[in-house]
mmCIF file of C-alpha atoms and ligand atoms in Angstrom:
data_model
loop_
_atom_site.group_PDB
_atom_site.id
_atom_site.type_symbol
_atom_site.label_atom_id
_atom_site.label_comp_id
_atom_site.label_asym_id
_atom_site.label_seq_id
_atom_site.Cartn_x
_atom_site.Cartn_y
_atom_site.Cartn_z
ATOM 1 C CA UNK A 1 0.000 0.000 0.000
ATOM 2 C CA UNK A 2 1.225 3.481 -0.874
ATOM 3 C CA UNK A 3 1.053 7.002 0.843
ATOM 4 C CA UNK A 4 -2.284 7.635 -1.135
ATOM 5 C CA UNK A 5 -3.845 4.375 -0.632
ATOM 6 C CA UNK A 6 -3.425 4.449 2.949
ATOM 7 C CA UNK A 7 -5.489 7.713 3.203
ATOM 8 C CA UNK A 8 -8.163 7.435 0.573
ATOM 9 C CA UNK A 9 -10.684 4.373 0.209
ATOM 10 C CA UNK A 10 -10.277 2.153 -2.831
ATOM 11 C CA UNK A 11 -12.624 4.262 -4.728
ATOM 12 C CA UNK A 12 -10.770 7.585 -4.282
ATOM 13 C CA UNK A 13 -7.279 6.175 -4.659
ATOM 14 C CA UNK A 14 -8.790 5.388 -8.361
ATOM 15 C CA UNK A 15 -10.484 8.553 -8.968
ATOM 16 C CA UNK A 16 -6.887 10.214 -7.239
ATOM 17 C CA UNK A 17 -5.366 8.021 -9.791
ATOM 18 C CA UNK A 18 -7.466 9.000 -12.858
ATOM 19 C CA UNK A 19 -7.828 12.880 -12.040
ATOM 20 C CA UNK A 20 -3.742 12.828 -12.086
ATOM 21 C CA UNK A 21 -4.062 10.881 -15.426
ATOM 22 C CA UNK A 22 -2.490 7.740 -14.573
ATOM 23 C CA UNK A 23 -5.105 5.790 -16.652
ATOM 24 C CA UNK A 24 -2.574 2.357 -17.354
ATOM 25 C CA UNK A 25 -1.549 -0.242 -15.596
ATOM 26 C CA UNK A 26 2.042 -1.338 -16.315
ATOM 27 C CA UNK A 27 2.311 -3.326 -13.502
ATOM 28 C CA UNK A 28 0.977 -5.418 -10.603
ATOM 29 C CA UNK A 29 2.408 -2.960 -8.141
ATOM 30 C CA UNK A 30 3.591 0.177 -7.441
ATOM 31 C CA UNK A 31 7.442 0.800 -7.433
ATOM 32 C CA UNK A 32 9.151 2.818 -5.177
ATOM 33 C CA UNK A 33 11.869 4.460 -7.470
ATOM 34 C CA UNK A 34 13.063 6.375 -4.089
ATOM 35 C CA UNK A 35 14.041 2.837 -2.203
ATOM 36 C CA UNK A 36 17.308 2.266 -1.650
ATOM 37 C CA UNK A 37 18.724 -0.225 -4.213
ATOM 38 C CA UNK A 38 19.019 -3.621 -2.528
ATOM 39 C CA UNK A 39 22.611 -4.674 -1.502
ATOM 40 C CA UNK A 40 24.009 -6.963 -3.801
ATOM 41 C CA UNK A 41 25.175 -10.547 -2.839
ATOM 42 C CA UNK A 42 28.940 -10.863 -2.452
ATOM 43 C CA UNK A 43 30.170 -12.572 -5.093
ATOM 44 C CA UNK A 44 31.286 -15.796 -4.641
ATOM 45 C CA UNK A 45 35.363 -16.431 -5.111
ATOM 46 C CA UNK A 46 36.709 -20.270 -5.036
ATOM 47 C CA UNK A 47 39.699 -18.817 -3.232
ATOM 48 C CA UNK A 48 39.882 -22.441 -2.132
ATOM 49 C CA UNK A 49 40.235 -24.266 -5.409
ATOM 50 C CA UNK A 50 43.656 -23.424 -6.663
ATOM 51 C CA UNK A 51 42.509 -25.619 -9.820
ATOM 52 C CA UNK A 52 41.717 -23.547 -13.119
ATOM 53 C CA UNK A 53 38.302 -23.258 -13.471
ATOM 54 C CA UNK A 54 36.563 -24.822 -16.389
ATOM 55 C CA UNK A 55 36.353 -22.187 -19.272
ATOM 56 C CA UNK A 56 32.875 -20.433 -19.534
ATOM 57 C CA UNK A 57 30.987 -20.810 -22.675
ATOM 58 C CA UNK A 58 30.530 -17.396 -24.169
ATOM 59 C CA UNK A 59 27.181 -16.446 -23.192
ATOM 60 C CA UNK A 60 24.055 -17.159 -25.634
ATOM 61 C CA UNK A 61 22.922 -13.952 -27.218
ATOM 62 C CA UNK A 62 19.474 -13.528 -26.164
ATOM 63 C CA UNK A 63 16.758 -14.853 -29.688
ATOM 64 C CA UNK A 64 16.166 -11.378 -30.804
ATOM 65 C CA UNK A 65 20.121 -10.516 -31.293
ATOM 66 C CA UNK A 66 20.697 -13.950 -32.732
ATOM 67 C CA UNK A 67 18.657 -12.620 -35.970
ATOM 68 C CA UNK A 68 19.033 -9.285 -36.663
ATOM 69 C CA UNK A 69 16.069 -7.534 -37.026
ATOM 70 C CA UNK A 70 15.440 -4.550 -39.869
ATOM 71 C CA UNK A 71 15.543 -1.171 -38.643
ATOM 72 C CA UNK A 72 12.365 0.525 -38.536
ATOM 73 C CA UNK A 73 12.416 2.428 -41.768
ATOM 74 C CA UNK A 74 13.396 -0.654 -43.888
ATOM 75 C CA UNK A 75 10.516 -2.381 -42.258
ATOM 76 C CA UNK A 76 8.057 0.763 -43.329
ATOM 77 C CA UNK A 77 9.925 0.766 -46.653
ATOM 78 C CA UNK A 78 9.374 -2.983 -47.455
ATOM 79 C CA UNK A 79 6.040 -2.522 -47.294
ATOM 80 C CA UNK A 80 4.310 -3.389 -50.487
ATOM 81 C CA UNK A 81 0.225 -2.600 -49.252
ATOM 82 C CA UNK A 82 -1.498 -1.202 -46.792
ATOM 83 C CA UNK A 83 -1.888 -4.192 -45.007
ATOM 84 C CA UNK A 84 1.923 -5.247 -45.161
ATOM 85 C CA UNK A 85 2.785 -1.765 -43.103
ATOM 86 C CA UNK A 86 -0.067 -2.997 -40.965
ATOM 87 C CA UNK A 87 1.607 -6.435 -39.999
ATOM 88 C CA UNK A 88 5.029 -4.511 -40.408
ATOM 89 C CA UNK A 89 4.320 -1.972 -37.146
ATOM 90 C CA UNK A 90 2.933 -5.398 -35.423
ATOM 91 C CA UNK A 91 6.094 -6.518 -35.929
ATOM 92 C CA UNK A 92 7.452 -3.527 -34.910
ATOM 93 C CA UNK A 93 10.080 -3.681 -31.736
ATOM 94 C CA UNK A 94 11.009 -1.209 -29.292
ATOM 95 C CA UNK A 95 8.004 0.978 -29.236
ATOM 96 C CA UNK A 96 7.301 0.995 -25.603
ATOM 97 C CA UNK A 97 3.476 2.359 -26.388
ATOM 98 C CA UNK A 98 2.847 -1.453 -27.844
ATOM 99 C CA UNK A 99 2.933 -2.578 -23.859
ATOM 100 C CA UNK A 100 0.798 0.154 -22.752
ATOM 101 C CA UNK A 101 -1.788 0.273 -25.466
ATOM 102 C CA UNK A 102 -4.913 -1.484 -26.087
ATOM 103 C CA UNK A 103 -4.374 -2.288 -29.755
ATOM 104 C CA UNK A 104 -2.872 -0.744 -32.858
ATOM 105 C CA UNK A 105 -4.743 1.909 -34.537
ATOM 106 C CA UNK A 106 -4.450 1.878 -38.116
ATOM 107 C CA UNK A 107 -6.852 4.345 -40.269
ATOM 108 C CA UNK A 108 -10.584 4.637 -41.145
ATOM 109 C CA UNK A 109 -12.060 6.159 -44.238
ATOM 110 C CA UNK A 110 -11.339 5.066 -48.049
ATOM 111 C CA UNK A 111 -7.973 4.182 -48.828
ATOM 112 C CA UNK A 112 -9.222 5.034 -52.340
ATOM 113 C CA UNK A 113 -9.281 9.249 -51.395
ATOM 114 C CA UNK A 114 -7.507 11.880 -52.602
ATOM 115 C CA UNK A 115 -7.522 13.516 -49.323
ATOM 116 C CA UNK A 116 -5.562 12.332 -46.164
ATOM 117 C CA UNK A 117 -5.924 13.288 -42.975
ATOM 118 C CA UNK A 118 -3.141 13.224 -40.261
ATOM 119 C CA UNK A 119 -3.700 13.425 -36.320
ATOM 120 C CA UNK A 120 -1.134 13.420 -33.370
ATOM 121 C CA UNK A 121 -1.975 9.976 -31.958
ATOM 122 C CA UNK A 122 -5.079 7.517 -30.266
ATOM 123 C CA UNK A 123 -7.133 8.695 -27.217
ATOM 124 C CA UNK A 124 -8.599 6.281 -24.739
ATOM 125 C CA UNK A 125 -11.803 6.102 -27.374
ATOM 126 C CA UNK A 126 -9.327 5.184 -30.089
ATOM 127 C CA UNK A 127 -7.605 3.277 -28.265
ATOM 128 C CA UNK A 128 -10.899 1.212 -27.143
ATOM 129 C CA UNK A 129 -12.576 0.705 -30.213
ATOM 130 C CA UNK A 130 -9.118 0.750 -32.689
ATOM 131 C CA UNK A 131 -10.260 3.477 -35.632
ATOM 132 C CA UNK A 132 -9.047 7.132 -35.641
ATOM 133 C CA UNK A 133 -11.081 9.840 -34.608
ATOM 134 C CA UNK A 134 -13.950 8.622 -33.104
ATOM 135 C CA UNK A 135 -14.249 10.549 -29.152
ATOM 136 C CA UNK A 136 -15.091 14.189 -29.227
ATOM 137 C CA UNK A 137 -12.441 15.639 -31.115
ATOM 138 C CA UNK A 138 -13.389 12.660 -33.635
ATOM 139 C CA UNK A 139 -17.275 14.050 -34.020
ATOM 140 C CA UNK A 140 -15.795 17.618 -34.409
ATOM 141 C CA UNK A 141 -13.683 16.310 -37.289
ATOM 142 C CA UNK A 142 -16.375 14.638 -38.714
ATOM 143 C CA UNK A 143 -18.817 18.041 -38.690
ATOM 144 C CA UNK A 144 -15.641 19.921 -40.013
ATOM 145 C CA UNK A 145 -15.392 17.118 -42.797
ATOM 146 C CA UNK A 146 -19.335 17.277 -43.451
ATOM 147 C CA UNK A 147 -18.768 21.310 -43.750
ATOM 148 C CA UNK A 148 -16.780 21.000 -46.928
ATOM 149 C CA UNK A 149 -18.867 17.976 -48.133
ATOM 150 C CA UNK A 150 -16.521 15.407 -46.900
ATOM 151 C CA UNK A 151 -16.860 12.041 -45.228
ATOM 152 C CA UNK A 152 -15.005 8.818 -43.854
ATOM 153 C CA UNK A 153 -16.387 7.661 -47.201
ATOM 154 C CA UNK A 154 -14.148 10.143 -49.406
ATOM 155 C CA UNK A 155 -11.088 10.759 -46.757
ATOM 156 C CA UNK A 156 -8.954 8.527 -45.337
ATOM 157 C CA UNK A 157 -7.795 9.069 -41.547
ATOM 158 C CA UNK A 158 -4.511 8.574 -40.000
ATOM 159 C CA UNK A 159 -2.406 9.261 -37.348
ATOM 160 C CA UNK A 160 1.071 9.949 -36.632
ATOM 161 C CA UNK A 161 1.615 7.500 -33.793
ATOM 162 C CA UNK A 162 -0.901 4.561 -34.332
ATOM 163 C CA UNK A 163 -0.642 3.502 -30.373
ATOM 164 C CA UNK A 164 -2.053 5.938 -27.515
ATOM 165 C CA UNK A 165 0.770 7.646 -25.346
ATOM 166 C CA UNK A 166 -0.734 6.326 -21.571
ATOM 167 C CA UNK A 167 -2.597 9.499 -20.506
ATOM 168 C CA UNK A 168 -2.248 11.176 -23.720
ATOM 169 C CA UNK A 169 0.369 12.792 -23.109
ATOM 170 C CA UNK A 170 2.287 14.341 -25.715
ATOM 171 C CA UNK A 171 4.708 12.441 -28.410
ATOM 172 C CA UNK A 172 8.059 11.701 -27.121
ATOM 173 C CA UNK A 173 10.939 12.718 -30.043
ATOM 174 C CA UNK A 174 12.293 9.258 -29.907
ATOM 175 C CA UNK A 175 8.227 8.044 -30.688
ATOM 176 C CA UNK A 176 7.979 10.229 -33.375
ATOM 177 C CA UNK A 177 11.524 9.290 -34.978
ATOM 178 C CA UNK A 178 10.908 5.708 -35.205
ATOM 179 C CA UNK A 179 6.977 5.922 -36.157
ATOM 180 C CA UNK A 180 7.257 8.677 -38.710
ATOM 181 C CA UNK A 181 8.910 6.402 -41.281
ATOM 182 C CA UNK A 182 5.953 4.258 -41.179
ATOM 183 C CA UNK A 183 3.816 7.342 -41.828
ATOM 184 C CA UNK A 184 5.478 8.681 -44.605
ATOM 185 C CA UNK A 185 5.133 5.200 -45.885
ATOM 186 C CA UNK A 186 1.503 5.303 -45.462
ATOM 187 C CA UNK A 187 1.352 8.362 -47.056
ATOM 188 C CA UNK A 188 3.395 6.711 -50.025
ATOM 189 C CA UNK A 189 1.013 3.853 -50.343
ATOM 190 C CA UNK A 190 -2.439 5.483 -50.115
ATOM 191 C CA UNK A 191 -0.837 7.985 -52.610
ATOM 192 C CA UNK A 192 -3.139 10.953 -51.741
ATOM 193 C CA UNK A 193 -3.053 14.327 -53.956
ATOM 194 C CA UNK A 194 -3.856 16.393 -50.507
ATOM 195 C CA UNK A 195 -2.990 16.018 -46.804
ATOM 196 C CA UNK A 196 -4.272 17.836 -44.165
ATOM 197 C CA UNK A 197 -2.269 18.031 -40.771
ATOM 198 C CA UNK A 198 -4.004 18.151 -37.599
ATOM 199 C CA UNK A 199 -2.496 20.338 -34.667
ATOM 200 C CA UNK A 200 1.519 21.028 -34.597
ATOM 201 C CA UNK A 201 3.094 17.315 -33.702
ATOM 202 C CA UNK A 202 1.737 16.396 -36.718
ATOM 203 C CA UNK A 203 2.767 19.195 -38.704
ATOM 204 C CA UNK A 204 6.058 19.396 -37.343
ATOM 205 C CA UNK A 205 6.804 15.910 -37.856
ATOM 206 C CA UNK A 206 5.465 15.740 -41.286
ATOM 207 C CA UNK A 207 6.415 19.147 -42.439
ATOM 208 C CA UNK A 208 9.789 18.699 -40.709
ATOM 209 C CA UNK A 209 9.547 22.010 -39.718
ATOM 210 C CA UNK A 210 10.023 23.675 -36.487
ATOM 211 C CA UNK A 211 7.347 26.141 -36.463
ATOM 212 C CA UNK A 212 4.010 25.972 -33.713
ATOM 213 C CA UNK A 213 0.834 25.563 -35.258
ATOM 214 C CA UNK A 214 0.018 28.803 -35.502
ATOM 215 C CA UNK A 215 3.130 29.888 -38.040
ATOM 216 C CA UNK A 216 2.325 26.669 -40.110
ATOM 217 C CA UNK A 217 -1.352 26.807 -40.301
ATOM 218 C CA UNK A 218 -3.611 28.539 -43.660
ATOM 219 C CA UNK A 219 -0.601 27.888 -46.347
ATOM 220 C CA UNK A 220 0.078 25.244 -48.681
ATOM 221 C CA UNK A 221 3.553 22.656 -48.350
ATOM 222 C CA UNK A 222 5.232 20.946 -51.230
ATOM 223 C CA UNK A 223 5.569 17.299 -49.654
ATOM 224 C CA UNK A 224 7.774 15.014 -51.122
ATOM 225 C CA UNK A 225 9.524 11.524 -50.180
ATOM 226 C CA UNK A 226 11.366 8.867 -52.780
ATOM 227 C CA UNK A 227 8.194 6.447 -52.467
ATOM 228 C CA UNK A 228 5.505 9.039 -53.975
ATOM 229 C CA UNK A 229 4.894 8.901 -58.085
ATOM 230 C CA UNK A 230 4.885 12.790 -57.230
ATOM 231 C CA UNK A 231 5.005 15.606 -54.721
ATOM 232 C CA UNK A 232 1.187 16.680 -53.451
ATOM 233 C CA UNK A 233 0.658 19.358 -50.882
ATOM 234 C CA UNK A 234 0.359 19.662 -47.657
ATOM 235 C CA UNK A 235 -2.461 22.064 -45.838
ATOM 236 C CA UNK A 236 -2.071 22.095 -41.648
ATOM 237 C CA UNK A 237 -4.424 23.524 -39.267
ATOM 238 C CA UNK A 238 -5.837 23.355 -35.972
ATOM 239 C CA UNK A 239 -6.575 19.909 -33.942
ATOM 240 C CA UNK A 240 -10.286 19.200 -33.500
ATOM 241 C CA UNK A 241 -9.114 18.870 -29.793
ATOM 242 C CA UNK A 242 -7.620 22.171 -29.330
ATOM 243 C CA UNK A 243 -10.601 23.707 -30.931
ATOM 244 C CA UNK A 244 -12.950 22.064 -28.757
ATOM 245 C CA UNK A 245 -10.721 23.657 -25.973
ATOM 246 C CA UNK A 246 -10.379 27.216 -27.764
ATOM 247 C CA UNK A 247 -13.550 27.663 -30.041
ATOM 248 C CA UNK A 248 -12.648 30.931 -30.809
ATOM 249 C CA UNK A 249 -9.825 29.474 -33.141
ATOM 250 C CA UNK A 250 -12.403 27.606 -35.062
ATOM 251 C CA UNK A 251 -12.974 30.825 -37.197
ATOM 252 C CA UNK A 252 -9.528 30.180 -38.123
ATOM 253 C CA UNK A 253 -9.777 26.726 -39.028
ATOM 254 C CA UNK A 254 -13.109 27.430 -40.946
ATOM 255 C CA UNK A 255 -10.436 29.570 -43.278
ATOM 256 C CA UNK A 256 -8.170 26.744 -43.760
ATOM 257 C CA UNK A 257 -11.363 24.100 -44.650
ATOM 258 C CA UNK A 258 -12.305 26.279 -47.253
ATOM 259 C CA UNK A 259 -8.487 26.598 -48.738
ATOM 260 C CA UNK A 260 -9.228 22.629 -48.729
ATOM 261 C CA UNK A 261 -12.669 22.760 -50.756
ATOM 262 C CA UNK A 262 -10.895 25.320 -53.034
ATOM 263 C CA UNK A 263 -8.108 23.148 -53.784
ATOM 264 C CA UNK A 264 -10.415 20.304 -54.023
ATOM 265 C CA UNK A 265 -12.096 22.083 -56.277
ATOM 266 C CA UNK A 266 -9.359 23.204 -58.481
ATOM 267 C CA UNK A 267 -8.373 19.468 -58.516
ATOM 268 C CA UNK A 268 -12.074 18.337 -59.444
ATOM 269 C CA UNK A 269 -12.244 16.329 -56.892
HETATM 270 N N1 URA B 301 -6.706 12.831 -31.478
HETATM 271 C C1 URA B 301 -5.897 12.427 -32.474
HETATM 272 O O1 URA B 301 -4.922 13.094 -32.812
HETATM 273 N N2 URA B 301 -6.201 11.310 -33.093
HETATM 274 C C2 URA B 301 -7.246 10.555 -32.790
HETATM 275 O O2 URA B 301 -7.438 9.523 -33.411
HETATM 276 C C3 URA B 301 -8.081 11.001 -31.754
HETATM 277 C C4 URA B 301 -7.793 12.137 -31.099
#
């Protein structure tokens, strides 16, 4: 039992627990990182045995170094479908978020559309059910989408991390460096001619740019990688979640959606 357990009943140590967004359970229990570390065992020494001990086989390398595995991007790279880079990030190894994580979330919408959109990363709704976009921010998307006489039926929704961060909290660098390649993969395969970035992480990542959201929203990016047939552009703007927090800003964002239907337009589709 821990300092907060011993004061609260069960039923406030949880609500404690959830109000300071620990929301995962990584463990059976609770470790005290401020314990002194344990004293180790002295090591045994054969002082006694002048005789030369036996020689000690080199030690096994554990299964996983035995056969190297592909780095991340040549595992995104290989990827010959949509369903490949699927089974390629459940392959995927050393992404902490796996452990933590209900299951992988992929995309929704039609593979088929000329207009991707990009988000920062699951919620616990995502997370839950498995598709993109489908808590609150997710219904807000879907009005802005309906605005501009878009659906899940002629977009196609993505994310730039495909597991939730426990508590949401924001993208580590090292998550973004090793699932961006797998992005701009996806990008590659579902070949879009527009993409629409969704709050700053996923600007910044995708963009490769340093800039908040606020610089890189309302303007058009060239967007290129090896794996496209061409460069398309890139339009960012606000997160549905932000908005939700700051509704004034959704004046903004109304200005970028309708940059979208222009260019849509333009494009005839
Ligand atoms: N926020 C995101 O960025 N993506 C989702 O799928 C849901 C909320």
């Amino acid at each position: 039992m821990n300092a907060i357990e011993a004061v609260l009943p069960p039923f406030e140590t949880l609500r404690w627990y959830l109000e300071a967004g620990v929301d995962e359970c990584v463990g059976e229990e609770a470790v005290n990182r401020f314990a002194p570390a344990p004293a180790l065992a002295p090591t045994a020494v054969a002082l006694e045995t002048p005789t030369r001990p036996a020689p000690v086989p080199p030690a096994k390398p554990p299964p996983s170094a035995q056969t190297p595995r592909p780095a991340a991007p040549s595992l995104a790279a290989n990827a010959k479908s949509l369903d490949e880079l699927k089974a390629a990030l459940l392959a995927l190894e050393g992404c902490a978020l796996k452990t933590t994580a209900t299951q992988l979330v992929f995309a929704d919408g039609n593979p088929e559309a000329k207009v991707m959109f990009i988000g920062e990363a699951p919620g616990a709704d995502e997370d839950r059910i498995g598709r993109p976009f489908v808590g609150q921010a997710g219904k807000l998307l879907d009005k802005m989408l309906g605005s501009i006489g878009l659906s899940r039926d002629n977009a196609y929704i993505t994310n730039l991390l495909v597991w939730r961060p426990p508590g949401n909290r924001t993208p580590t660098p090292q998550e973004v460096g090793l699932l961006l390649p797998f992005l701009e993969r996806h990008i590659e395969l579902v070949d879009p001619q527009l993409v629409v970035l969704l709050g700053g992480t996923a600007a910044q990542a995708v963009l490769a740019r340093p800039e908040g959201i606020t610089k890189l929203r309302g303007k058009w990016f060239d967007y290129a990688t090896p794996g496209l047939v061409r460069p398309l552009q890139a339009l960012a703007t606000f997160h549905p979640a932000y908005l939700l927090r700051q509704p004034a800003q959704k004046r903004e964002a109304w200005r970028d959606l309708l940059m979208l239907r222009r260019k849509l337009d333009e494009l005839g589709v």
